Amino acid sequence: MPLEDAHGRLVSDLRVSVTDRCNFRCRYCMPAEGMPWIPREEILSFEEIERLVRMLVGLGVRDVRLTGGEPLVRREFPALVGRLRAIDGIEDLSLTTNGYLLGAQAADLVAAGIDRVNVSIDSLARGRFFEITRRDALDRVMAGLDAIASFPQVSPVKVNAVPMPGFGRDDVLRFCALARERGFQVRFIEFMPLDGDRSWRSEEVLTGAEVRTMIEEVHPLAERPREPHSTARVFDFADGRGEIGFVNPVSEPFCADCNRLRLTADGKLRTCLFSLHETDLRDPLRAGADDAELGRIVRDAVWRKELKHRIDEPGFRPPARTMSAIGG
Ligand code: SAM
Ligand code: SF4
């Protein structure tokens, strides 16, 4: 029986956060300093992650994305990729990373069997990149992007950008060049109220439509039909050179056919990015629960999956965890 919620949505996509730690401090995600880390003994081991992912694949999960925090700061991370690759039934095994350690790990990740990689890059201008990530690391991240792109078996390579206030025409055109000249699939993601500083304001969200307007002043775009469960609206450049996409959770929520589930680094199941309630899998697992028992807990949690997020609606409350601790 597939994993289904009370609104008739089938869940088949799992995001696994492997750590809440990070070597960057992006403004829209973490405070400049002072983020409390989850104590190490509370973090799932590779064996525990593998066990839970295998159980979830048995319930119908097909796509698994590894994220964090920054997944590549977790020691021996490629070994986890290898363990998950060996699970029968995973159709797509992917990774989201800030790219800082990708140059060093790309070959090992490919050897371990990663299918796809998304690299987060919020500006292609060094100064602005520093302002947003609080790290002067654009060159190193671009080298990481090149390293992973040199493996044709990892495809597509996507670039995620969160356009923050001040993002202008020059930024947009640099990303268009990356998409058109290098063939990367650039995705602009709207800033969501999951920042560590709790300073999100709807006025600060540069919407996908606004970014699209900036692009279309220079490059006409033609929209592709939306794929089921896709979070992105994808457009081809009208001249046939490259594509670009927009993930618009704030201005155009896509909750109606959401098929996602998240597992935090400390073993909590979250049925929505904005869940106010989590379901613990770690304690039952450590207490010796078998797959049938864990499966019952998961089915029950999925059944109660939130109908939609309520960003910017009256009474909206952000979750206690912020993005780096949830797993984006
Ligand atoms: N550290 C990795 C990275 O940055 O790619 C993986 C984890 S990060 C939390 C995953 C994605 O979430 C990144 O693409 C990041 O840009 C995005 N993200 C983080 N905070 C966000 C926010 N408040 N609103 C929208 N996207 C956010
Ligand atoms: Fe770290 Fe990714 Fe959050 Fe930036 S977005 S602080 S790289 S977890």
XYZ file of C-alpha atoms and ligand atoms in Angstrom, residues 15 21-24 26-30 66-71 95-99 118-122 160-162 164 189-196 200 249 273 323-328, ligand 1:
74
model
C 14.817 14.688 1.855
C 26.159 21.967 10.791
C 27.462 24.183 8.056
C 30.636 25.901 6.895
C 28.625 28.882 5.520
C 23.894 32.408 4.561
C 21.777 35.347 5.712
C 18.488 33.776 4.673
C 19.285 30.588 6.577
C 21.535 31.041 9.629
C 20.639 14.368 0.784
C 20.896 17.785 2.332
C 21.610 19.638 5.580
C 23.100 21.956 6.947
C 25.963 21.277 4.614
C 26.038 17.547 3.837
C 22.444 15.972 -3.231
C 22.084 19.661 -2.410
C 25.327 21.364 -1.390
C 26.867 24.797 -1.073
C 29.716 23.470 -3.233
C 22.278 20.882 -6.946
C 24.776 23.572 -6.005
C 23.500 26.657 -4.186
C 25.023 29.898 -5.472
C 23.219 33.127 -4.702
C 19.915 27.112 -6.848
C 19.820 30.841 -6.173
C 17.761 32.666 -3.557
C 17.726 38.555 -1.866
C 13.989 30.055 -5.159
C 11.868 32.557 -3.244
C 13.108 33.526 0.218
C 10.947 31.732 2.818
C 10.432 32.529 6.536
C 12.923 29.911 7.714
C 15.880 32.187 8.428
C 17.800 31.960 11.678
C 11.808 37.516 7.025
C 6.651 28.697 -2.679
C 8.816 22.291 5.527
C 16.238 25.897 7.478
C 19.683 24.522 8.299
C 18.234 22.339 11.080
C 15.291 21.126 9.010
C 17.093 20.217 5.802
C 16.194 22.282 2.757
N 23.948 23.690 2.576
C 23.365 23.179 1.404
C 23.067 24.278 0.415
O 23.097 25.435 0.789
O 22.798 23.936 -0.741
C 22.130 22.331 1.626
C 21.151 22.823 2.663
S 20.340 24.350 2.273
C 19.331 24.570 3.705
C 19.259 23.827 0.970
C 18.667 24.920 0.126
O 17.804 25.701 0.922
C 19.676 25.856 -0.485
O 19.493 25.925 -1.883
C 19.366 27.178 0.157
O 19.594 28.237 -0.730
C 17.912 27.034 0.483
N 17.450 27.904 1.562
C 17.984 28.067 2.782
N 17.278 28.958 3.527
C 16.266 29.378 2.734
C 15.177 30.286 2.916
N 15.002 30.957 4.060
N 14.327 30.463 1.881
C 14.501 29.803 0.710
N 15.498 28.915 0.486
C 16.372 28.718 1.484
